[in-house]
Short mmCIF file of C-alpha atoms and ligand atoms in Angstrom, two decimals:
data_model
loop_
_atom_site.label_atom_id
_atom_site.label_comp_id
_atom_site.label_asym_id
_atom_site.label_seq_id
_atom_site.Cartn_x
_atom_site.Cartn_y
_atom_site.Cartn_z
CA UNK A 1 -12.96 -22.00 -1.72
CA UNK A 2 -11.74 -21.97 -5.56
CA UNK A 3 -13.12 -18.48 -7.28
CA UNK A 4 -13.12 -18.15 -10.88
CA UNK A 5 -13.10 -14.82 -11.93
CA UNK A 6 -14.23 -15.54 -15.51
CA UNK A 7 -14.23 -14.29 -18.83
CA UNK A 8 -13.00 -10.82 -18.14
CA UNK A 9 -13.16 -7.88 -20.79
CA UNK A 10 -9.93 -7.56 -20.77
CA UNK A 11 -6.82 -8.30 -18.64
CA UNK A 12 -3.36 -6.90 -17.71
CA UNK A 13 -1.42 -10.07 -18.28
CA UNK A 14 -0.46 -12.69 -20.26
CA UNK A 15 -2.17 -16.04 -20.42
CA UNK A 16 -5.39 -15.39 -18.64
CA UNK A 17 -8.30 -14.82 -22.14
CA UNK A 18 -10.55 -17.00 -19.84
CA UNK A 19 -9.98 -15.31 -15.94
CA UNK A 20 -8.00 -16.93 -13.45
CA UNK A 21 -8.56 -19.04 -10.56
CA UNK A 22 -8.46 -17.01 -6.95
CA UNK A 23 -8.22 -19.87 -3.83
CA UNK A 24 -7.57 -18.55 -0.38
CA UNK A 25 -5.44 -15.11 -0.38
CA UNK A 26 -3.14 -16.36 -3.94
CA UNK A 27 -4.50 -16.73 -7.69
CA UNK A 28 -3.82 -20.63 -8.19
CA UNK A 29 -4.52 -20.87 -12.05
CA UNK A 30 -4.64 -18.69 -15.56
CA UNK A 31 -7.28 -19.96 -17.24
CA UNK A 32 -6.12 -19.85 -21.34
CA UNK A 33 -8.04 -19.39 -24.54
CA UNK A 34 -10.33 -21.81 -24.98
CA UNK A 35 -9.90 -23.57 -21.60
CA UNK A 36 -11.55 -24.38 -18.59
CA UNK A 37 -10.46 -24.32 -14.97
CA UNK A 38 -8.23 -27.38 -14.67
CA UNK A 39 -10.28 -28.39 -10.88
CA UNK A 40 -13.65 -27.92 -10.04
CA UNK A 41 -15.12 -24.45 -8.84
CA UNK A 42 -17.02 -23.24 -5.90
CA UNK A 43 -18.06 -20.22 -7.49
CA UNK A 44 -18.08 -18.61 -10.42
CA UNK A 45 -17.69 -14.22 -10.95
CA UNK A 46 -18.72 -13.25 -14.49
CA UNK A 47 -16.34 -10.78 -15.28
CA UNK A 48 -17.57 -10.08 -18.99
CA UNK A 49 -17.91 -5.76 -17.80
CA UNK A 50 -14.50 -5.61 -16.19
CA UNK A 51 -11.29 -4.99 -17.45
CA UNK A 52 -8.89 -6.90 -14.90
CA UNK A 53 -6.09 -5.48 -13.25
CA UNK A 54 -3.31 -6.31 -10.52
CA UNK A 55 -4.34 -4.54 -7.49
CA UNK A 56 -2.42 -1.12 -8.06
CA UNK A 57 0.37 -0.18 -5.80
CA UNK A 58 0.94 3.46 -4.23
CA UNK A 59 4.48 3.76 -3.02
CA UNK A 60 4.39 7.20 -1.91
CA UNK A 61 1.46 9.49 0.28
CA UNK A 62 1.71 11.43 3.48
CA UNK A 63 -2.17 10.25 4.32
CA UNK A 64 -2.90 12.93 7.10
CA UNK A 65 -2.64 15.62 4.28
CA UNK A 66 -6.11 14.48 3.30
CA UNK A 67 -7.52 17.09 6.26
CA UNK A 68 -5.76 19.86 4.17
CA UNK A 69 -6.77 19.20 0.60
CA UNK A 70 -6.91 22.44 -1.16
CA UNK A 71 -5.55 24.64 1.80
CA UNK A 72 -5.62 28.38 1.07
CA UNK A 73 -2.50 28.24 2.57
CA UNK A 74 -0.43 26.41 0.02
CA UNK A 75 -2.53 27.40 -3.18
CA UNK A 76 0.23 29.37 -5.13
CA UNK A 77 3.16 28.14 -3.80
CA UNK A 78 6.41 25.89 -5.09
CA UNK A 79 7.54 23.44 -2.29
CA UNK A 80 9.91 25.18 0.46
CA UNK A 81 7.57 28.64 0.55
CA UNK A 82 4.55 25.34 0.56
CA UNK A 83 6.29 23.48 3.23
CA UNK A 84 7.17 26.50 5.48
CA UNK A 85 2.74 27.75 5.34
CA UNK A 86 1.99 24.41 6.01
CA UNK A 87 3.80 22.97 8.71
CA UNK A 88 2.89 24.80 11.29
CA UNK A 89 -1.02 23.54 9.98
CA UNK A 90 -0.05 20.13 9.88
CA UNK A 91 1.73 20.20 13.53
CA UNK A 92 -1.33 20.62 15.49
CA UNK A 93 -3.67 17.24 14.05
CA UNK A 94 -3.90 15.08 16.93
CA UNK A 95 -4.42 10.97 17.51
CA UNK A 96 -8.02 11.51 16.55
CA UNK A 97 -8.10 13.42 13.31
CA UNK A 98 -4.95 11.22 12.40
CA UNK A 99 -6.99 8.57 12.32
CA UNK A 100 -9.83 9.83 10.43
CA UNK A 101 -7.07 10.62 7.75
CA UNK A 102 -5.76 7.83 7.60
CA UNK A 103 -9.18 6.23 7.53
CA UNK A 104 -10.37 8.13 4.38
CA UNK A 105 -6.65 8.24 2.30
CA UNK A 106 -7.02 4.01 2.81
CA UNK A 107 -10.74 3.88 1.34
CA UNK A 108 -9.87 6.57 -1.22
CA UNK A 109 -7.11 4.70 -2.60
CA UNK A 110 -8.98 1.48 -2.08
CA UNK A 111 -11.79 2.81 -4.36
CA UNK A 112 -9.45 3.41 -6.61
CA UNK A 113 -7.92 0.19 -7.47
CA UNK A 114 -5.69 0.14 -5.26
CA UNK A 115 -4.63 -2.49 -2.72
CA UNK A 116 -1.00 -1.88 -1.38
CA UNK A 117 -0.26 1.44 -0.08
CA UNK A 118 2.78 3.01 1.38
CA UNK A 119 2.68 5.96 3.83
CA UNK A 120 5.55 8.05 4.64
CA UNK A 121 4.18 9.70 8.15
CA UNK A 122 6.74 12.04 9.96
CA UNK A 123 5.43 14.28 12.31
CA UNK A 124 5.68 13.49 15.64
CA UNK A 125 4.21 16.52 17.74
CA UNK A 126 3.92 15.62 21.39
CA UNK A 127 0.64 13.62 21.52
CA UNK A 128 1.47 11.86 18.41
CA UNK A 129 4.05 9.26 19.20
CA UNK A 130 2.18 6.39 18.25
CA UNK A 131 1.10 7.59 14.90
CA UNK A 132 2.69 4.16 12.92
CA UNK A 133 0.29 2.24 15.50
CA UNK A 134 -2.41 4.27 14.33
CA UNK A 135 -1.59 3.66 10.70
CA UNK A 136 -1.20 -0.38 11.38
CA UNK A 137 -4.45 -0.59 13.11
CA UNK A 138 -6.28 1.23 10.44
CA UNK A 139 -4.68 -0.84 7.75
CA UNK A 140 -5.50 -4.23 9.57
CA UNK A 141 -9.32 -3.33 9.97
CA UNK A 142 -9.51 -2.70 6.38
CA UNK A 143 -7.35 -5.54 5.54
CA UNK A 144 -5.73 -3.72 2.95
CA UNK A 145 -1.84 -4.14 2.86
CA UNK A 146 0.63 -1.31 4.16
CA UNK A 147 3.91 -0.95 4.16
CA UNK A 148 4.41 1.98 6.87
CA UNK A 149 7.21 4.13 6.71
CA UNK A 150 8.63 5.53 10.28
CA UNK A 151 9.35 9.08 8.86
CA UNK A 152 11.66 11.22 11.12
CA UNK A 153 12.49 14.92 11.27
CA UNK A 154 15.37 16.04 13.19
CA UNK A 155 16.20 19.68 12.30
CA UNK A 156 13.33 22.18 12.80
CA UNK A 157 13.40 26.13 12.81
CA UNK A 158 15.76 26.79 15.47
CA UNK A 159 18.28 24.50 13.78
CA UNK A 160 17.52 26.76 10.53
CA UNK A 161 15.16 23.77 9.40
CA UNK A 162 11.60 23.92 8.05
CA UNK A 163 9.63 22.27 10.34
CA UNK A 164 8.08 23.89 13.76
CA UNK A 165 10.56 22.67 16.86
CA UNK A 166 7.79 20.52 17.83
CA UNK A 167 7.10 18.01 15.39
CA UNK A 168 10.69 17.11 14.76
CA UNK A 169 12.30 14.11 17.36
CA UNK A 170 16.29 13.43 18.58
CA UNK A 171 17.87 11.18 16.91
CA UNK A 172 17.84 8.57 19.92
CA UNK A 173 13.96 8.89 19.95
CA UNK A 174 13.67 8.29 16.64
CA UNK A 175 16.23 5.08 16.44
CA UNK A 176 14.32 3.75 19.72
CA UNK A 177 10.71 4.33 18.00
CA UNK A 178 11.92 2.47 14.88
CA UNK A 179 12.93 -0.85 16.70
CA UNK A 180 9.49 -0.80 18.47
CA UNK A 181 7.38 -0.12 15.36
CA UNK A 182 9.62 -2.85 13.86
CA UNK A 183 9.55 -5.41 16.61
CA UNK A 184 5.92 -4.91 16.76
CA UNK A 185 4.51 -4.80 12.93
CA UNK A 186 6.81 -5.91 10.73
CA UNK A 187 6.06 -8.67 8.58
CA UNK A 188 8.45 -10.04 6.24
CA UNK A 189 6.52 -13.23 5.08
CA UNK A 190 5.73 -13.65 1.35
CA UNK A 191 1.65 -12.76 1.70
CA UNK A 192 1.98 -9.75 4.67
CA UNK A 193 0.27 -7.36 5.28
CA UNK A 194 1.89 -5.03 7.19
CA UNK A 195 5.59 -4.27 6.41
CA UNK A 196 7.15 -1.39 7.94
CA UNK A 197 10.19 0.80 6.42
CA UNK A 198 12.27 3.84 7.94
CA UNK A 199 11.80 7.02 6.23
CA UNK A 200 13.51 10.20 7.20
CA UNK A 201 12.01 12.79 5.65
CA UNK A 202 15.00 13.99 3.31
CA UNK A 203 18.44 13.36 3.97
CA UNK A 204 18.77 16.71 4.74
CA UNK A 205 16.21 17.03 7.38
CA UNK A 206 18.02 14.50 9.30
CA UNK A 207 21.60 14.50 10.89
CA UNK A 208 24.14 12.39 8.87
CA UNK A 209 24.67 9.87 11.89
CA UNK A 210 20.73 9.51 12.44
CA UNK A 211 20.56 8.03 8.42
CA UNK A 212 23.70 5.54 8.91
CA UNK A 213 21.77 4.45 12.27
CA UNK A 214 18.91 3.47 10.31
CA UNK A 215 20.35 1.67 6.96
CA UNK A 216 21.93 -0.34 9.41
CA UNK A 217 19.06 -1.33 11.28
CA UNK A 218 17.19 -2.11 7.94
CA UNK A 219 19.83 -4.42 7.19
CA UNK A 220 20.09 -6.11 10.24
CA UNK A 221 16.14 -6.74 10.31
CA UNK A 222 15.82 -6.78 6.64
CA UNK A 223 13.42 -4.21 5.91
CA UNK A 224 13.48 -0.74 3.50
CA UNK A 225 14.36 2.49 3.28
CA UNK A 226 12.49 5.64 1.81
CA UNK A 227 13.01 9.23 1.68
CA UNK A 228 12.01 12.32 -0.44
CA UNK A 229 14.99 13.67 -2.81
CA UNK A 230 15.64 15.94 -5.17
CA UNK A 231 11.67 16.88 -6.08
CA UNK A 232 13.68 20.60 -6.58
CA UNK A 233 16.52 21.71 -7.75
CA UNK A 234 17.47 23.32 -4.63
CA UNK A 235 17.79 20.42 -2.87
CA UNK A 236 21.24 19.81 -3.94
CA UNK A 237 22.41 22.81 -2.57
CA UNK A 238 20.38 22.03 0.30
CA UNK A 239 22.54 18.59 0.97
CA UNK A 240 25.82 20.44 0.07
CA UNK A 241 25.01 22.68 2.97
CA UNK A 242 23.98 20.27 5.52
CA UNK A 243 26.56 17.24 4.76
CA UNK A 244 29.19 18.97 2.47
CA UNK A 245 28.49 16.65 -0.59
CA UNK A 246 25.92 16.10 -3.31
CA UNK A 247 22.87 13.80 -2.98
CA UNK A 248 23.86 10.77 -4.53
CA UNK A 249 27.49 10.61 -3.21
CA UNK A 250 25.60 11.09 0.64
CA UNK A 251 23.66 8.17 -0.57
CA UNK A 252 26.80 6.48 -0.96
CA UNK A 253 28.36 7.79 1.92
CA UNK A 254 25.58 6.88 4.27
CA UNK A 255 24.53 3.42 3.16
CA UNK A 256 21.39 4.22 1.47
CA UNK A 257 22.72 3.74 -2.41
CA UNK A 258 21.26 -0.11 -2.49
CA UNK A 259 18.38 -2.04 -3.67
CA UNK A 260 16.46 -1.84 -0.13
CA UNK A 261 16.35 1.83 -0.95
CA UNK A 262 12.99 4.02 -3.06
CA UNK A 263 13.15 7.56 -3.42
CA UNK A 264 10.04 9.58 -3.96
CA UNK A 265 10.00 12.19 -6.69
CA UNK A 266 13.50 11.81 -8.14
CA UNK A 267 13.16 14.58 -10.50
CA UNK A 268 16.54 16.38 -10.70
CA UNK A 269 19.57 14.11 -11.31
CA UNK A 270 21.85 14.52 -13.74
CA UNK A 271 22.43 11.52 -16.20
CA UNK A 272 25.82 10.19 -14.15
CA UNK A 273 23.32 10.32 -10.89
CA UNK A 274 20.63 8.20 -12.63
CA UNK A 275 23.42 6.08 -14.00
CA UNK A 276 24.80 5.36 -10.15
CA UNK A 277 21.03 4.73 -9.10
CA UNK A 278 20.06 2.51 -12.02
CA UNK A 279 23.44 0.48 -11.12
CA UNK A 280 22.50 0.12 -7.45
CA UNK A 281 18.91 -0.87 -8.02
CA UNK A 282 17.85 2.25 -6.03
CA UNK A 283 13.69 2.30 -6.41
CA UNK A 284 12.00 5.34 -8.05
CA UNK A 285 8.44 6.72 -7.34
CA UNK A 286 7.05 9.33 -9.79
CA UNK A 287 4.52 11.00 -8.14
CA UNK A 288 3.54 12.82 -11.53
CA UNK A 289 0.59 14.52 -9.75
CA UNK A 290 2.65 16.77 -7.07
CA UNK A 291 5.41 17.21 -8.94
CA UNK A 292 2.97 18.90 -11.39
CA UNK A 293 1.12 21.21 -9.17
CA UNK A 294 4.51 22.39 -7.14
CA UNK A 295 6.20 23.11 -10.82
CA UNK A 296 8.86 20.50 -9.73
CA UNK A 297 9.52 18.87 -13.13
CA UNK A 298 9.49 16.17 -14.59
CA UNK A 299 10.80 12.76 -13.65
CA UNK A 300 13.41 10.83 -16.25
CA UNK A 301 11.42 7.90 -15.82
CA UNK A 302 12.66 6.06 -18.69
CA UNK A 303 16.16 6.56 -17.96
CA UNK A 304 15.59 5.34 -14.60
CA UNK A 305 13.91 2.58 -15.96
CA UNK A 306 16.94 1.75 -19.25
CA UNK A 307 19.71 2.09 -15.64
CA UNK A 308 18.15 -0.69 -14.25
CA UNK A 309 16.14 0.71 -11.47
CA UNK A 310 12.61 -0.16 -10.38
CA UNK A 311 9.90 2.44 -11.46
CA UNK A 312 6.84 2.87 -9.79
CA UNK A 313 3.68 5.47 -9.24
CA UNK A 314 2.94 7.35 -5.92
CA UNK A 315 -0.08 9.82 -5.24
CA UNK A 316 2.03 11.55 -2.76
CA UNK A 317 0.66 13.70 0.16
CA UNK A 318 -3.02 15.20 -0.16
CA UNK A 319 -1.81 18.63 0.07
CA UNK A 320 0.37 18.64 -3.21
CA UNK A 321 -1.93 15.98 -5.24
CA UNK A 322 -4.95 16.43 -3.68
CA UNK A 323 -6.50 13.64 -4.82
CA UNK A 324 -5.31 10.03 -3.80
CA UNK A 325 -6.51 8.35 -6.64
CA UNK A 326 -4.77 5.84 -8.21
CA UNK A 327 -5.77 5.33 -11.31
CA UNK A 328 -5.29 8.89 -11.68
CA UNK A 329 -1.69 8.97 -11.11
CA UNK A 330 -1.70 6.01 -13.60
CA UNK A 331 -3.29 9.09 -16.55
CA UNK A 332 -1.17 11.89 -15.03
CA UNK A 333 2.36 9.88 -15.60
CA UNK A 334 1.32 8.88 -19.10
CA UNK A 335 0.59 12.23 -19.95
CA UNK A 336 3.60 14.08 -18.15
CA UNK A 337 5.78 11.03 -19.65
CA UNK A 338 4.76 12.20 -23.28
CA UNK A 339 4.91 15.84 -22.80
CA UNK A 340 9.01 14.23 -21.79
CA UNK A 341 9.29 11.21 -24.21
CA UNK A 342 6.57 12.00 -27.30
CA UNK A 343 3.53 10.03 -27.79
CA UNK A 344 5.19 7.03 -28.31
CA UNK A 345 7.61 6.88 -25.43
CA UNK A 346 5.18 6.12 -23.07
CA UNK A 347 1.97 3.76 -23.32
CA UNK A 348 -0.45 2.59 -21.38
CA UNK A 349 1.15 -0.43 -20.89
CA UNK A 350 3.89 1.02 -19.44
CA UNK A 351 2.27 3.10 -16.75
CA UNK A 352 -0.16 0.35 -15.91
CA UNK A 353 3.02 -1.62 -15.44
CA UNK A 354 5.12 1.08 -13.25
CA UNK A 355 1.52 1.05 -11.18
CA UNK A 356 1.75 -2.37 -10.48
CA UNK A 357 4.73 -4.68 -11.07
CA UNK A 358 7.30 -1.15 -10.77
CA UNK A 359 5.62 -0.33 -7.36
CA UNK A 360 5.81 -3.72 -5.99
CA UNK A 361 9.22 -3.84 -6.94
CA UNK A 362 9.71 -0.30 -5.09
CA UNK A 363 8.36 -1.90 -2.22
CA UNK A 364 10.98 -4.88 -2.30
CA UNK A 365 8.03 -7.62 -3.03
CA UNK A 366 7.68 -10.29 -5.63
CA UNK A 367 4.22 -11.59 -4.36
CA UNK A 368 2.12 -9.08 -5.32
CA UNK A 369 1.92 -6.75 -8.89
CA UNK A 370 1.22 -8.92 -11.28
CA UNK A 371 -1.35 -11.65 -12.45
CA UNK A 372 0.22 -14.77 -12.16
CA UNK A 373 0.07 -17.80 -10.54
CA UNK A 374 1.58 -18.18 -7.07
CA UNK A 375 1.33 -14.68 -6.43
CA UNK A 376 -1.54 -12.62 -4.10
CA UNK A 377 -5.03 -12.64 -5.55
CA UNK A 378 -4.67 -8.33 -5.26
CA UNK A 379 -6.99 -7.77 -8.01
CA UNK A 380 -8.84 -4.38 -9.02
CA UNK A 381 -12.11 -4.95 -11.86
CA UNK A 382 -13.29 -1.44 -13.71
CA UNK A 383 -16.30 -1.33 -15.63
CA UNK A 384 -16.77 1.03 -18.62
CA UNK A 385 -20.25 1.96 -17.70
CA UNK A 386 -19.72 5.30 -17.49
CA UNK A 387 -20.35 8.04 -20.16
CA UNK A 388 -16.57 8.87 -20.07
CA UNK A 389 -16.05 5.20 -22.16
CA UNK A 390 -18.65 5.25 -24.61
CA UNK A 391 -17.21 4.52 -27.77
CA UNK A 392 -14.31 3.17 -26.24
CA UNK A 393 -12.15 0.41 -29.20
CA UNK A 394 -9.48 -0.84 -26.31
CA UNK A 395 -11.16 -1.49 -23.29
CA UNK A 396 -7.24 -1.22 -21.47
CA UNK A 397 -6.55 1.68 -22.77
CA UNK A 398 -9.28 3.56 -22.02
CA UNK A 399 -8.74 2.67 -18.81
CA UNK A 400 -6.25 5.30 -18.87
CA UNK A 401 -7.34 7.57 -21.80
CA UNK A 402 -10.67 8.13 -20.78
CA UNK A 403 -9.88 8.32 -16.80
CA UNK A 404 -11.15 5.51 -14.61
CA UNK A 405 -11.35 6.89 -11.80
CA UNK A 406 -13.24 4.47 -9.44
CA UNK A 407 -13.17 0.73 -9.23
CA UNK A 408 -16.40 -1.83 -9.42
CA UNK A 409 -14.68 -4.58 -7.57
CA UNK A 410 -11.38 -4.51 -5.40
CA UNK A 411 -9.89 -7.53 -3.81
CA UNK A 412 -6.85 -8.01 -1.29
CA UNK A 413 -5.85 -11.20 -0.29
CA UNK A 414 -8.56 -12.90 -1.72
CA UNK A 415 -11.10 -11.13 -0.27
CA UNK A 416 -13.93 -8.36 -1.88
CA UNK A 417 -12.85 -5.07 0.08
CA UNK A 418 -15.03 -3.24 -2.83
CA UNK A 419 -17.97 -4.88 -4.43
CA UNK A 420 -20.36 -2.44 -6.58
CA UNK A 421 -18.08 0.63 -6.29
CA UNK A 422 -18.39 0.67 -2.57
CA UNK A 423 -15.88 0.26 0.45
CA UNK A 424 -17.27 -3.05 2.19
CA UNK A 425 -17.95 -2.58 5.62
CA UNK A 426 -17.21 1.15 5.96
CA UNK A 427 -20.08 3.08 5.76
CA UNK A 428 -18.75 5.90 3.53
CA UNK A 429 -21.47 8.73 4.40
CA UNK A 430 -20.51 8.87 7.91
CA UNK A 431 -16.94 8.89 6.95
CA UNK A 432 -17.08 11.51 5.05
CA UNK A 433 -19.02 13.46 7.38
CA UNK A 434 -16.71 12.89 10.23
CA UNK A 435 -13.62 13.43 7.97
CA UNK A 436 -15.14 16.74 7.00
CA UNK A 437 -15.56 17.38 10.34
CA UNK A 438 -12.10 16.74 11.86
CA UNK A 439 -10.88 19.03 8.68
CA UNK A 440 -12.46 21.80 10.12
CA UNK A 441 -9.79 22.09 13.00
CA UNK A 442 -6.92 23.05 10.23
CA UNK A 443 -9.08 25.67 7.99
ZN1 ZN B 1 5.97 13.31 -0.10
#
């Protein structure tokens, strides 16, 4: 079945004035100025009301946070004091309520434009051992695409660690656990799915031996690595403690300071750090919203970007955001990026692109994040119907500007997962209420 997706409003890419051509899960043609489809159709979607984009990307979320948006707990708080009222919250959700978490963070996101997602899940209370399966299976019956990241935790409190002793695993478990989740999901085809990536949860969190262990699994079964650093400044201190050296340098030490790598947050390296990151390719997610609303700071996204390495956008976890909206991220790092940079050191463009192409890269994939033939037909279509755009000149840039905030149409793959603003197949009411309900458990 050959799709035209025709005449859009506007369109985040070059080459495509008249829409593009969508057959099976991959765009097949960019249909010019002036042109028509160079084969016959099957069907034909006026897109004259949307602005086009590349399915957006979210590199970063902890998606069982979404059942403590908002906590009273963690209201005033910057991240350890955060962490330390919260985990003992987040160690009691159980198989159940994970899924109903991860169930709503997908749609949310989904509404949102998005259609790649990556989820850094590492709690592991007993009862919750299969918590990537949970995550894959969710992902699959939305058909939305995943890369899953097997988070780990091996310090807790009576190790002088954050965490509650039981949500963190031995290093053994957690190496085992990895090779299953691996053996059993991972899909490194050009057009997946589901990808899966090991994530301890900081380097610090983890013993030294337990992050070797893993880069060299990733390497052997070529997939990525992912971990929070330096979102505070303590954190350095924090690794000096635990390891005896500075962040980057344990990078290096460890086997972590290569191109399979992204870090979430990023915010506090000094200009000889970003340099040795840049150099290495090391991946960057700017998750503009949490590091915001903990009084982190403020990502060097720019100088990330001029070092060479891959930028890209991340709600991060419910708790710290508390919104998993995509498109929102998108406004939040323009407008963080020119409180850093000045009003014209960041456009639209530019965020768009770190949502999208930057993200993908992150992510280690060159099949999705762009408009462009060959690649996945990932595609989310805004209107501006809403009050918020009357008036609007450049129908891309009030995309951002004026805050889109939900999508018309989303489609992964190929396929319509959103069609008039609405998840298809999900009934969203009953969500909710069952969402709501499960969210009750953690007040
Ligand atoms: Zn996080």
């Amino acid at each position: 079945m050959r799709l035209w997706i025709k005449d859009p409003l506007a369109l985040f890419g070059p080459g495509a004035e008249r829409g593009l051509v969508v057959e099976g899960t991959r765009i097949v043609e960019l249909v010019g100025r002036g042109r028509m489809p160079a084969l016959p159709v099957d069907e034909t979607f006026d897109a004259s009301r949307h602005v086009v984009l590349p399915g957006l990307v979210n590199t970063h979320h902890h998606f069982y946070q979404t059942l403590v948006r908002a906590h009273p707990a963690g209201l005033k708080a910057d991240l350890v004091p955060w962490l330390v009222a919260l985990y003992p919250i987040w160690a009691r959700i159980r198989p159940d309520q994970l899924r109903l978490a991860v169930r709503m963070a997908l749609v949310e996101l989904l509404l949102s434009g998005c259609t790649t997602a990556a989820d850094h899940h590492n709690l592991f209370p007993p009862g919750l051992e299969n918590a990537i399966d949970i995550e894959v299976e969710e992902a699959r019956a939305l058909r939305m695409r995943m890369t899953v990241t097997r988070g780990a935790m091996s310090f807790s409190v009576k190790d002088g660690g954050l965490p509650p002793d039981n949500v963190v695993q031995d290093d053994e478990t957690v190496l085992r656990d990895s090779e299953r989740v691996l053996k059993l999901f991972h899909d490194p085809q050009p057009g997946s799915l589901i990808r899966i990536a090991f994530a301890p949860c900081s380097p610090f969190a983890v013993s030294k031996s337990l992050m070797i262990d893993l880069a060299r699994l990733a390497q052997s079964c070529d997939c990525r690595l992912h971990t929070h650093l330096c979102q505070v400044e303590d954190e350095e201190r924090f690794c000096v403690e635990a390891h005896g050296m500075r962040p980057v340098d344990f990078l290096e030490e460890t086997g972590w300071l290569n191109k399979r790598v992204w870090l979430a947050h990023a915010v506090h390296f000094n200009s000889e750090d970003v340099a040795r990151l840049g150099r290495a390719g090391v991946g960057i997610c700017h998750c503009a919203a949490s590091d915001m609303v903990l009084a982190a700071g403020i990502c060097p996204t720019k100088e990330f970007e001029a070092a060479g390495a891959p930028v890209g956008l991340g709600v991060d976890g419910s708790s710290s955001n508390d919104s998993s909206n995509m498109m929102e991220a998108v406004r939040h790092s323009l407008m963080i990026g020119r409180l850093r940079y000045g009003a014209s050191g960041v456009t639209h463009r530019d965020v768009l692109r770190w949502a999208t192409e930057g993200s993908a890269r992150c992510l280690g994939r060159d099949d999705i994040g762009r408009i462009a033939v060959g690649l996945e037909a990932d595609l989310a279509l805004f209107t501006l119907d809403e009050p918020r755009f009357s008036g609007a000149q450049d129908p891309l840039a009030a995309l951002v500007l004026c805050g889109a905030h939900r999508a018309d149409r989303v489609m992964v793959a190929g396929e319509w997962r959103v069609i008039d603003g609405a998840p298809v197949d999900i009934d969203l009411e009953a969500l909710m209420a069952h969402h709501r309900e499960a969210a009750r458990a953690f007040a």
